[in-house]
XYZ file of C-alpha atoms in Angstrom:
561
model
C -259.981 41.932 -107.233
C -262.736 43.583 -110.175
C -264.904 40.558 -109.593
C -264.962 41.136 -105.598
C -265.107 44.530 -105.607
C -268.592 44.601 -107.993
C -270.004 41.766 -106.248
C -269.310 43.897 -102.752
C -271.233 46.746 -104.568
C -274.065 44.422 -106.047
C -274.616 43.240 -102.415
C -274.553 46.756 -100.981
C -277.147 47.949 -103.300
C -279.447 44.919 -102.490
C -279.128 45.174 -98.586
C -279.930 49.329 -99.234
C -283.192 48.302 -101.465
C -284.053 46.194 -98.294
C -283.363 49.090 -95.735
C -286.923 49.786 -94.004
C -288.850 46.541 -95.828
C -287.875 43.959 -93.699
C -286.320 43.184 -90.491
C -282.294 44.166 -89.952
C -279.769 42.244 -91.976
C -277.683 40.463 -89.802
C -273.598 39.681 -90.761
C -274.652 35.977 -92.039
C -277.378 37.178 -94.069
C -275.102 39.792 -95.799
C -272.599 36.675 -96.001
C -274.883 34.519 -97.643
C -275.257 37.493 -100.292
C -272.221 37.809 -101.068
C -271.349 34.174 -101.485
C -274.288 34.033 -104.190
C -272.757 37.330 -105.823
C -269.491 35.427 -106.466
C -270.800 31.960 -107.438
C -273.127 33.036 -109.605
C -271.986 33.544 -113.800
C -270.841 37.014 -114.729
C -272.997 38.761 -117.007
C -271.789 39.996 -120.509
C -269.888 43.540 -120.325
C -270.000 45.543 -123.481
C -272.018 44.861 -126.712
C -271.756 41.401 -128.519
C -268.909 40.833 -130.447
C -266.563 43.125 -128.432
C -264.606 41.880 -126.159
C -261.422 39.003 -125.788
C -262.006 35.356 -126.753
C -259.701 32.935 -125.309
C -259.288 29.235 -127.173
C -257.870 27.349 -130.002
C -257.294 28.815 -132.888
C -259.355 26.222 -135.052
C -262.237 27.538 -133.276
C -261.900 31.144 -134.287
C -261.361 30.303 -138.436
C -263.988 32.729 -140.235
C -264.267 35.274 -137.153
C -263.523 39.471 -137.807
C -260.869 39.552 -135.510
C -258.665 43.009 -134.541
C -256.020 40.943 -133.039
C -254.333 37.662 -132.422
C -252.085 36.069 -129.912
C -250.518 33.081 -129.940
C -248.646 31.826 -126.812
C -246.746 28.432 -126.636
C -245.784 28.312 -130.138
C -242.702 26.065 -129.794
C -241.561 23.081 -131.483
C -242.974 20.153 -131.027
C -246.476 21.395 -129.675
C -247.777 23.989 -132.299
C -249.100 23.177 -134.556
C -250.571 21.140 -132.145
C -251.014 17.456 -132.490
C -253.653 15.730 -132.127
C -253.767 11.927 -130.644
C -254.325 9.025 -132.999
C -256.865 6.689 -132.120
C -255.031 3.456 -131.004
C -257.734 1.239 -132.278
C -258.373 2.729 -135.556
C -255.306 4.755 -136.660
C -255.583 7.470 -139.420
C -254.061 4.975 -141.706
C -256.288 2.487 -141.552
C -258.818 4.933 -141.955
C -257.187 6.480 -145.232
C -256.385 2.729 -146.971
C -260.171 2.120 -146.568
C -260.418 4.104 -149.394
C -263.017 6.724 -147.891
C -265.258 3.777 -146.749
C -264.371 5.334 -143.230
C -264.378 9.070 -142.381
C -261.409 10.748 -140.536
C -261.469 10.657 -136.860
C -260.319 14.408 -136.491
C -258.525 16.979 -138.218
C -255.392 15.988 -139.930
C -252.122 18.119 -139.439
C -252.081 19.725 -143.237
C -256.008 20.861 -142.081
C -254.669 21.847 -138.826
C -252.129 24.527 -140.706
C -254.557 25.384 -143.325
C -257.006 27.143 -140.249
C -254.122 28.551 -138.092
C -253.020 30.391 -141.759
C -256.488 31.487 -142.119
C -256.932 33.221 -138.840
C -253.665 34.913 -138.830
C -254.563 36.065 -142.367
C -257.798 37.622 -141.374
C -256.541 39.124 -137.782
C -255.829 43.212 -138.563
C -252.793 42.110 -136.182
C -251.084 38.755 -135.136
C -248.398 38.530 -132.300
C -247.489 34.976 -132.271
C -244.864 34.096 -128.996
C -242.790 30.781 -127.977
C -241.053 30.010 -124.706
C -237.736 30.281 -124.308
C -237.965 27.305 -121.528
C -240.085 24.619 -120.937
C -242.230 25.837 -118.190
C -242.066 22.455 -116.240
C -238.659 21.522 -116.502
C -236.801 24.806 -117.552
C -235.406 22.815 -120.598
C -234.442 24.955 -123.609
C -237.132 24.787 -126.198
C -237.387 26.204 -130.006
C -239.326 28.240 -132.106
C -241.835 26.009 -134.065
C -240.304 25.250 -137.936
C -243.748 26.608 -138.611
C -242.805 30.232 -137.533
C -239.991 30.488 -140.468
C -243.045 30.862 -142.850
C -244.880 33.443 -141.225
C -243.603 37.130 -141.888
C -243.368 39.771 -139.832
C -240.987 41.235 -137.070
C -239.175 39.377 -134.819
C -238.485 40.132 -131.391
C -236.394 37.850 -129.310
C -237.003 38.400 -125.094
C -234.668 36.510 -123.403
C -236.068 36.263 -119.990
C -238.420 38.233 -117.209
C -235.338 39.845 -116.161
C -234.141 40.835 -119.269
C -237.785 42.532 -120.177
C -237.759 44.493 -116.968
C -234.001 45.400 -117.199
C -234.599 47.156 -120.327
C -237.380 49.375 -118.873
C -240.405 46.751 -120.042
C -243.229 47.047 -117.661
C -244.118 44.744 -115.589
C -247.111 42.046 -116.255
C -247.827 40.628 -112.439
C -247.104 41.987 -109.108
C -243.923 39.363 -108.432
C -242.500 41.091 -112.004
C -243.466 44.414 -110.095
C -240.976 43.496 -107.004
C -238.450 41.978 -109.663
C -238.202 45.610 -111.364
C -237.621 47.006 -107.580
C -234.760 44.508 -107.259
C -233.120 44.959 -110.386
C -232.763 48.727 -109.812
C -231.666 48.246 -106.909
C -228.660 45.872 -108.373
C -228.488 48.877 -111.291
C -227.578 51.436 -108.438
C -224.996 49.320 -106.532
C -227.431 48.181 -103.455
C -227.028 45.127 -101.894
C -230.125 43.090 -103.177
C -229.951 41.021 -99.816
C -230.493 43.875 -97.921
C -233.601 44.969 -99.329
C -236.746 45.304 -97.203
C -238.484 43.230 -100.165
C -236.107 40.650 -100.007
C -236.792 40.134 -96.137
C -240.826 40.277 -96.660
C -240.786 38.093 -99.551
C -238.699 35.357 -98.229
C -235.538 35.398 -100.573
C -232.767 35.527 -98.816
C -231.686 31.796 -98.203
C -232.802 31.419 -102.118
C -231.155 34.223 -103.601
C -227.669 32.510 -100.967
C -228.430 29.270 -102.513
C -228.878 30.581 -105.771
C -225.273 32.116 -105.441
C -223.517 29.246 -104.441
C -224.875 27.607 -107.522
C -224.132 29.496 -109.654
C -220.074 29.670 -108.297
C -219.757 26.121 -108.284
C -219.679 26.035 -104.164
C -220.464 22.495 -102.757
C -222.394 23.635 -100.028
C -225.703 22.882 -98.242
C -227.392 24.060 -101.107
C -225.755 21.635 -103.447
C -225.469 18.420 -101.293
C -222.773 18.423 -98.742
C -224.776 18.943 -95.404
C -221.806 18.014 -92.661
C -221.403 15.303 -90.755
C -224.744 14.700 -88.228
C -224.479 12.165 -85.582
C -228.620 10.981 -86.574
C -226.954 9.499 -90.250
C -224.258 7.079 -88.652
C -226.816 6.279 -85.953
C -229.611 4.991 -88.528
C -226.929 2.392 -89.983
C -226.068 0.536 -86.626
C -229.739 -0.628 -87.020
C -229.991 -3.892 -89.678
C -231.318 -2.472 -93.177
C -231.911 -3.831 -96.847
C -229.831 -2.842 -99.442
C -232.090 -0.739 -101.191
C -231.216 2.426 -99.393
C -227.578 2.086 -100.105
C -228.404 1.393 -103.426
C -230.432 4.577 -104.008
C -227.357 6.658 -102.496
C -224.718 5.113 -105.044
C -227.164 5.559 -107.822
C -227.976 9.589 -106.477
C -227.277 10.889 -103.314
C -229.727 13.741 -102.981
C -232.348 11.119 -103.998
C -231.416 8.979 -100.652
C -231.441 12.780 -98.937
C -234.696 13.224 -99.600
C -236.434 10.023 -98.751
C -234.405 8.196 -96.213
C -233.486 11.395 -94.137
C -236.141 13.639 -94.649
C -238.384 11.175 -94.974
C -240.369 12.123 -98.321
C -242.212 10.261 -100.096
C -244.513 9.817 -103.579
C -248.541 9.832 -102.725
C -250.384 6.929 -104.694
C -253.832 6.939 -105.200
C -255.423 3.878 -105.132
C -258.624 4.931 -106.947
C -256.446 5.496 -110.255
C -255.099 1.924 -110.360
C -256.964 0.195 -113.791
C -255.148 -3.370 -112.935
C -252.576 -4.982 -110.461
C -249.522 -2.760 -110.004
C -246.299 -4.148 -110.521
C -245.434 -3.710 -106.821
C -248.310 -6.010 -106.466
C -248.146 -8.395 -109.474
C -244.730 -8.659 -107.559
C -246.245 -9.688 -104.662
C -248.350 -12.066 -105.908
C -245.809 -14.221 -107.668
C -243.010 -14.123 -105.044
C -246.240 -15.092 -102.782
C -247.014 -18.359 -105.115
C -243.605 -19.630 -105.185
C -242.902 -19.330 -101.839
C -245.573 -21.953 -100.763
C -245.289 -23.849 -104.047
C -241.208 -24.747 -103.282
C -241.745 -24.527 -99.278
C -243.909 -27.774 -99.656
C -240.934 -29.085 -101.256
C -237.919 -28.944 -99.358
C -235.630 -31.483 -99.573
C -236.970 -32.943 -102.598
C -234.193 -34.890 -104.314
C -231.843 -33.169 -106.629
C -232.351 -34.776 -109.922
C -236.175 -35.159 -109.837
C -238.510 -34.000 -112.408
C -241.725 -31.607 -112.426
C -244.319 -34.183 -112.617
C -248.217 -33.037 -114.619
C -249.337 -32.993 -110.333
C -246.816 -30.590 -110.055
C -248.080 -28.374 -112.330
C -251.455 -29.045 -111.183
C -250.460 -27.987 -107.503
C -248.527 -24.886 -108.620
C -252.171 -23.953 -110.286
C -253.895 -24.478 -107.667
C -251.891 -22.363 -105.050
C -251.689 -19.542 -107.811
C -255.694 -19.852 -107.579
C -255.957 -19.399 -103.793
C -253.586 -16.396 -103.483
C -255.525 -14.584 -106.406
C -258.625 -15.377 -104.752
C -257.252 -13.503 -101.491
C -255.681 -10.019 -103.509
C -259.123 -9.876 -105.428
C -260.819 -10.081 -102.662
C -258.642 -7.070 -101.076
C -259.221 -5.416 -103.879
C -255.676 -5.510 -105.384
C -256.255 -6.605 -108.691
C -258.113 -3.656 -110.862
C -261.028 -3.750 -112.664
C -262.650 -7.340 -113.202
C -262.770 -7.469 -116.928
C -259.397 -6.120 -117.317
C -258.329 -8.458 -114.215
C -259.489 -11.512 -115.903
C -257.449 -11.955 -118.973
C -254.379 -11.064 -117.152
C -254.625 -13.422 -114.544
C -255.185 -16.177 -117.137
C -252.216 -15.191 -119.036
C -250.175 -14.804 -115.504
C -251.647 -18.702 -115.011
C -250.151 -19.569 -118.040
C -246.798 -17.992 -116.997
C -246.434 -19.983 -113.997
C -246.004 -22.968 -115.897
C -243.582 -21.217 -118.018
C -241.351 -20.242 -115.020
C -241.928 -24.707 -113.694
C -240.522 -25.155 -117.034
C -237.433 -23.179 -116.537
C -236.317 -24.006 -113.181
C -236.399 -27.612 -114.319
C -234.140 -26.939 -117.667
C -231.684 -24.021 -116.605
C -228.075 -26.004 -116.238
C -227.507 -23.813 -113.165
C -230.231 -25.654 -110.921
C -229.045 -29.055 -111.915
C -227.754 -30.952 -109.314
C -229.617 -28.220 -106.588
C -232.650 -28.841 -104.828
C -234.477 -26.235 -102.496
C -233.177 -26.178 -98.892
C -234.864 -22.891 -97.735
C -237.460 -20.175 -98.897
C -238.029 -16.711 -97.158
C -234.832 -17.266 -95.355
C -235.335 -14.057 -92.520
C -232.154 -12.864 -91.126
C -231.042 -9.621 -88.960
C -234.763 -9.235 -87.902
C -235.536 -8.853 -84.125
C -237.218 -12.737 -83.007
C -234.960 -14.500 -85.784
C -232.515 -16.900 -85.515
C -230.122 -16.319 -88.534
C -228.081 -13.427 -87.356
C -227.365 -10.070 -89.516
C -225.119 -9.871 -92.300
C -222.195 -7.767 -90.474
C -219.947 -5.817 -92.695
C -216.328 -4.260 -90.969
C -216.061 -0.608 -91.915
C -212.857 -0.086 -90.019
C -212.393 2.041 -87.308
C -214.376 -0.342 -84.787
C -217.716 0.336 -86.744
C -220.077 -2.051 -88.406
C -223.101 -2.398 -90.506
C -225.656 -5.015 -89.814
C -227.722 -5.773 -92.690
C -231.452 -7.890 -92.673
C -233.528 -8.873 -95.338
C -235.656 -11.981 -96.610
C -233.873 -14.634 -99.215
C -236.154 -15.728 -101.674
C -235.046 -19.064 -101.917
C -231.838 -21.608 -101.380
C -231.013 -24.675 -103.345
C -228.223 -26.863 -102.446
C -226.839 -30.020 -103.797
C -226.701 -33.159 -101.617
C -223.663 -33.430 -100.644
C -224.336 -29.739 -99.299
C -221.287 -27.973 -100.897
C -223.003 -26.192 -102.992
C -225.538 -23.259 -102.707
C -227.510 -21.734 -105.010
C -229.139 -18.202 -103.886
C -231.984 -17.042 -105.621
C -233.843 -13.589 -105.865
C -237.001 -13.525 -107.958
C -237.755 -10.250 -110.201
C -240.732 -9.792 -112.150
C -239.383 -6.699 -113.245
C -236.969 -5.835 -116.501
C -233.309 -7.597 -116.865
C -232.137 -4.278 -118.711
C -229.712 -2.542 -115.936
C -228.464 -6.071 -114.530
C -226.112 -7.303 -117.641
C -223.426 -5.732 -115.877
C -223.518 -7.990 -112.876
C -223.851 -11.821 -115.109
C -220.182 -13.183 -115.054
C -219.996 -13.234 -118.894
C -220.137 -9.723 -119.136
C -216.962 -7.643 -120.009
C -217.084 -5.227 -117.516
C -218.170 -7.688 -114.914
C -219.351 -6.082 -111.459
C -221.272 -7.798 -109.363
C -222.513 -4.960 -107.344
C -222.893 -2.466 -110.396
C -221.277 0.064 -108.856
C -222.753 0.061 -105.919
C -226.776 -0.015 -107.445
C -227.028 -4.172 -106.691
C -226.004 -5.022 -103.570
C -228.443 -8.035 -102.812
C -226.706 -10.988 -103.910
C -223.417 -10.775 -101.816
C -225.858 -9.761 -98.953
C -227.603 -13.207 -99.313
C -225.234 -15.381 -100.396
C -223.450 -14.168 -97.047
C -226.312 -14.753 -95.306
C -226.968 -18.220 -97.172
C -223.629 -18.898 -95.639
C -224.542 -18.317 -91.890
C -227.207 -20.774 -93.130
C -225.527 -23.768 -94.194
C -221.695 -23.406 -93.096
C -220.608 -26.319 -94.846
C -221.040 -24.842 -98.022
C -217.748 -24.395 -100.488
C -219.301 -22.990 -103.212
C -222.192 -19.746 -103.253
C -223.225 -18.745 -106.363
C -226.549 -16.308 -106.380
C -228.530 -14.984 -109.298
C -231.249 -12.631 -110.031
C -234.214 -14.847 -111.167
C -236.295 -12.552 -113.693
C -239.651 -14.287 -113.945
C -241.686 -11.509 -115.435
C -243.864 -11.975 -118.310
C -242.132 -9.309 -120.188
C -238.944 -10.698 -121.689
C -236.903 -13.788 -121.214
C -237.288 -15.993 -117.973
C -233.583 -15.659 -117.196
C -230.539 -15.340 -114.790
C -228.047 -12.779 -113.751
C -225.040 -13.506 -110.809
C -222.690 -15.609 -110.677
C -220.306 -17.018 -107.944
C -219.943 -14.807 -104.775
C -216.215 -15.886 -104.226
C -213.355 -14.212 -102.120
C -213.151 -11.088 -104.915
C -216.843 -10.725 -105.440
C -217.137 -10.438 -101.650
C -214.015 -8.053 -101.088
C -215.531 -5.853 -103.961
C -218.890 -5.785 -102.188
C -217.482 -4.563 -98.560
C -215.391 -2.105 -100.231
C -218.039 -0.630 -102.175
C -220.228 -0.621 -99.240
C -217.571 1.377 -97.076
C -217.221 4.078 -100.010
C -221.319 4.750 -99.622
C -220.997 4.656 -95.443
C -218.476 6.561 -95.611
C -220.083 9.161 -97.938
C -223.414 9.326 -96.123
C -221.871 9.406 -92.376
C -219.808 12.361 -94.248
C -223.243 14.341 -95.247
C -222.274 13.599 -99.138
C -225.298 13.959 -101.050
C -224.970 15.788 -104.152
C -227.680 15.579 -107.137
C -226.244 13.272 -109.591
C -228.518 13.030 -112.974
C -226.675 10.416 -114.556
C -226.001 11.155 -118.507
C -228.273 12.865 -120.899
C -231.258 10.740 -121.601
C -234.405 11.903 -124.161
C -237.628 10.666 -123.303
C -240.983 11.021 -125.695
C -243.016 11.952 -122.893
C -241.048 14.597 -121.327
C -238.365 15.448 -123.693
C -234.754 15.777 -122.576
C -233.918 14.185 -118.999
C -231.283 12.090 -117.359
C -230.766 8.402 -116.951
C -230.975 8.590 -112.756
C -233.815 10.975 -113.206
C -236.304 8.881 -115.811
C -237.841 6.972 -112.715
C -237.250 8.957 -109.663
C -240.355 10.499 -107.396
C -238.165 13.604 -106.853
C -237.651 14.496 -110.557
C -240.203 17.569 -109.590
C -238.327 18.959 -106.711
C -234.681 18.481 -108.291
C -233.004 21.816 -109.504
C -233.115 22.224 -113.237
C -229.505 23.142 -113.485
C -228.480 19.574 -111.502
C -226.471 18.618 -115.158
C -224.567 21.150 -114.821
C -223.906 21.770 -111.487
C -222.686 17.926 -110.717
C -220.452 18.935 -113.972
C -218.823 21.778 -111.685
C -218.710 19.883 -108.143
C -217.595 16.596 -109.692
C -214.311 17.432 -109.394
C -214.395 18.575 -105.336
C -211.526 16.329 -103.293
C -214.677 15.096 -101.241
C -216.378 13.353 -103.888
C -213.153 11.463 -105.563
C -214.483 8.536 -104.146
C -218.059 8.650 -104.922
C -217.186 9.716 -108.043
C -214.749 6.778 -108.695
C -217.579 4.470 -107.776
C -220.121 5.918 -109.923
C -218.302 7.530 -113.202
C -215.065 5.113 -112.899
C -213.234 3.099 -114.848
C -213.930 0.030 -113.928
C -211.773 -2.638 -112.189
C -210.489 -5.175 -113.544
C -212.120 -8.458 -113.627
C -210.146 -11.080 -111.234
């Protein structure tokens, strides 16, 4: 570029200046030159006070200027807002009666500068995006622009810009120009030398398929691989079956190509919730394990509590000292209000009406796993095929007579998606469509456990310390069972198929972001999905293929037995 080409001359001169001085300049002392020629600051070109000046507009209010140009100016982000200070808002800083001075600039000061430097610019060109650059959503003009005058010119993409005869800004509009003439004069695009050297052709074929509505490779149906009915004769959790009825090209991309989200440690303030997680599951396990068999209708006792303390203590001691648990200060008052929590969570699994009459038989109950003695959860999928499934049960009560199981699966997570599965519910589903599949898993395996059982019922214990300490499950009787294996056959069946269209779930708006999708709020592959994925899972919905996906997942629901 400029810069390399003038620091290649600036080196040039130097080494000529030392031509007959000193000894020869070798290749690494002309390489050391020219590394210093780049690193160093550029020098001023022109006189002062000529030249472009690139920064916020506030910054520019009093300045001669011969033009102005504004780029982002959409709704939402110009004028731009400025972040209130969480521990002193502008509020509180205004009812103090101007004991306090403002923290920053407010918004009507804000618009009172921007006026004042388009008013003293001899020019002003003031532009908005048409798309958010990130996500390709639409955006608008900012309200602000209606009060500005002037002429408006509305560009509604690169393409059209360079289809109209606009020249071109960068060198990939340059080979866009070349490819659009070519389209004006009848030439196959795909045929174009350009399109071979740039790499385009299996994106402007997936592009095209798209755009028709084709449910092809490029939009999730990747044929039928032997390597995909293979991985499920092995014993796996639920999750992954879970993540393919919630969105199949999410289970594409991490359980058969194997991606996954980076974490750095080094940004972690506190405990993270996989951790926190961790930790509690971790305490309750050798708190109840030190009291199997206890009798049914006993009480916590003050040594109880005492005990539960004191194992809390020694696991936190172990995560701090791996480092798990953030910053000290921060660290410290959450572990004393996680302290007081365990208590809390002693006083509900002595009080909730479904634990009377249950005392704990087993914790960390390992089945399917290679050296245990409980067997895999097998499921029939016809055809002479079968799916083993292994996992770890939190924890089993059972009455003394043994009839009666109770399966439990701790959460310290939110209740919000699992109403659906609680048998009060009016739409009652206890494998939400395929997205919950533990409970039937281990009350099955619970089962294999204690065979004289009559009666299973399993919940979803959600300890966390936000929201209630409560339950969701119910009995996993003859229905809820025959419901489970026939969901699980429609996902087999899908992924053994090479099913795995994008599906975003319906429109969701988040603060952060803006406008999104419900499957998409969480998911480590929001970056890499195709912006279009609303509407092409609106044109491929209706494919013979994907009646029964789409009856699990979009459905009306079946009747409660």
């Amino acid at each position: 570029d400029r810069r390399a080409r003038a620091a290649v001359i600036d080196v040039l001169h130097e080494l000529a200046q030392l031509e007959g001085i000193g000894p020869a300049v070798d290749l690494d002392e002309f390489v050391r030159l020219f590394s210093h020629e780049l690193q160093r600051p550029a020098g001023r070109v022109g006189r002062f006070g000529h030249g472009v000046f690139v920064g916020r507009l506030v910054d520019v209010v009093g300045a001669d200027l011969d033009l102005v140009v504004v780029v982002g100016a959409a709704e939402g982000t110009f004028p731009p807002r400025g972040r209130d200070d969480a521990l002193l808002p502008e509020r509180e800083r205004l009812a103090a009666g101007g004991a306090m001075r403002p923290r920053g600039t407010s918004a009507e000061q804000e618009e009172r500068d921007i006026r004042a430097v388009l008013a003293a610019a001899a020019h002003a060109v003031i532009t908005f995006p048409a798309a958010d650059p990130r996500n390709q959503r639409a955006q608008q003009p900012s309200a602000f622009l209606s009060q500005v005058q002037g002429e408006r010119v509305d560009v509604e993409s690169f393409e059209w810009w360079l289809a109209t005869g606009g020249g071109p800004a960068t060198p990939a509009e340059f080979d866009l120009a070349e490819l659009l003439r070519a389209r004006a004069a009848g030439h196959p695009v795909g045929r174009l030398p350009l399109t071979g050297a740039a790499g385009l052709e299996r994106g402007l074929i997936a592009g095209g398929a798209r755009a028709r509505g084709d449910f092809t490779v490029w939009s999730g149906s990747v044929g039928r691989w032997p390597e995909l009915a293979d991985d499920l004769q092995h014993p796996r959790s639920p999750t992954g079956l879970q993540q393919w009825a919630t969105c199949p090209f999410s289970y594409f991309l991490s359980r058969v190509l194997g991606l996954r989200e980076l974490e750095d440690p080094g940004e972690a303030e506190t405990i993270t919730p996989m951790d926190r997680g961790t930790l509690v599951h971790t305490i309750l396990e050798r708190f109840f394990r030190q009291r199997l068999g206890r009798r049914a209708d006993a009480v916590w006792t003050p040594a109880d509590y005492d005990e539960l303390l004191s194992v809390a203590d020694e696991f936190e001691a172990m995560f701090r000292a791996r480092g798990l648990t953030g910053r000290p200060l921060l660290w410290e008052a959450e572990w004393g209000a996680l302290r007081r929590h365990l208590r809390r969570i002693l006083d509900a699994d002595g009080t909730d009406p479904r634990l009377v009459g249950v005392a704990p038989a087993e914790v960390e109950l390992a089945f399917g796993f290679e050296g245990e003695p409980t067997p895999p959860v097998q499921i029939d999928l016809g055809a002479g095929r079968r799916l083993n499934f292994g996992g770890r049960v939190d924890r089993i009560d059972q009455s003394p007579d043994g009839r009666k199981l109770v399966v439990l699966d701790y959460k310290t997570g939110s209740a919000w998606d699992y109403g659906v599965i609680d048998a009060e519910h009016e739409q009652h589903d206890i494998v939400a469509r395929g997205r919950l599949l533990q409970l039937p898993i281990y009350a099955l395996a619970a089962r294999a456990q204690f065979p004289d059982a009559e009666l299973v019922e399993a919940y979803y214990w959600f300890v966390g310390q936000r929201g209630a300490i409560q339950m969701k499950g119910g009995p996993i009787d003859g229905a809820a069972t025959a419901r489970f294996e026939s969901v699980v056959r429609t996902i087999v069946d899908g992924i053994e198929e090479g099913l795995f269209p994008a599906r975003p779930g319906d429109d969701d708006w988040r603060p952060a972001t803006g406008p999104s999708h419900t499957n998409c709020r969480f998911c480590a592959f929001d970056g890499l999905c195709s912006s279009t994925r609303g509407e092409q899972w609106l044109t491929i919905r209706t494919r013979d293929e994907l009646e029964p996906y789409v009856t699990l997942s979009e459905g009306e629901p079946e009747p409660v037995p």
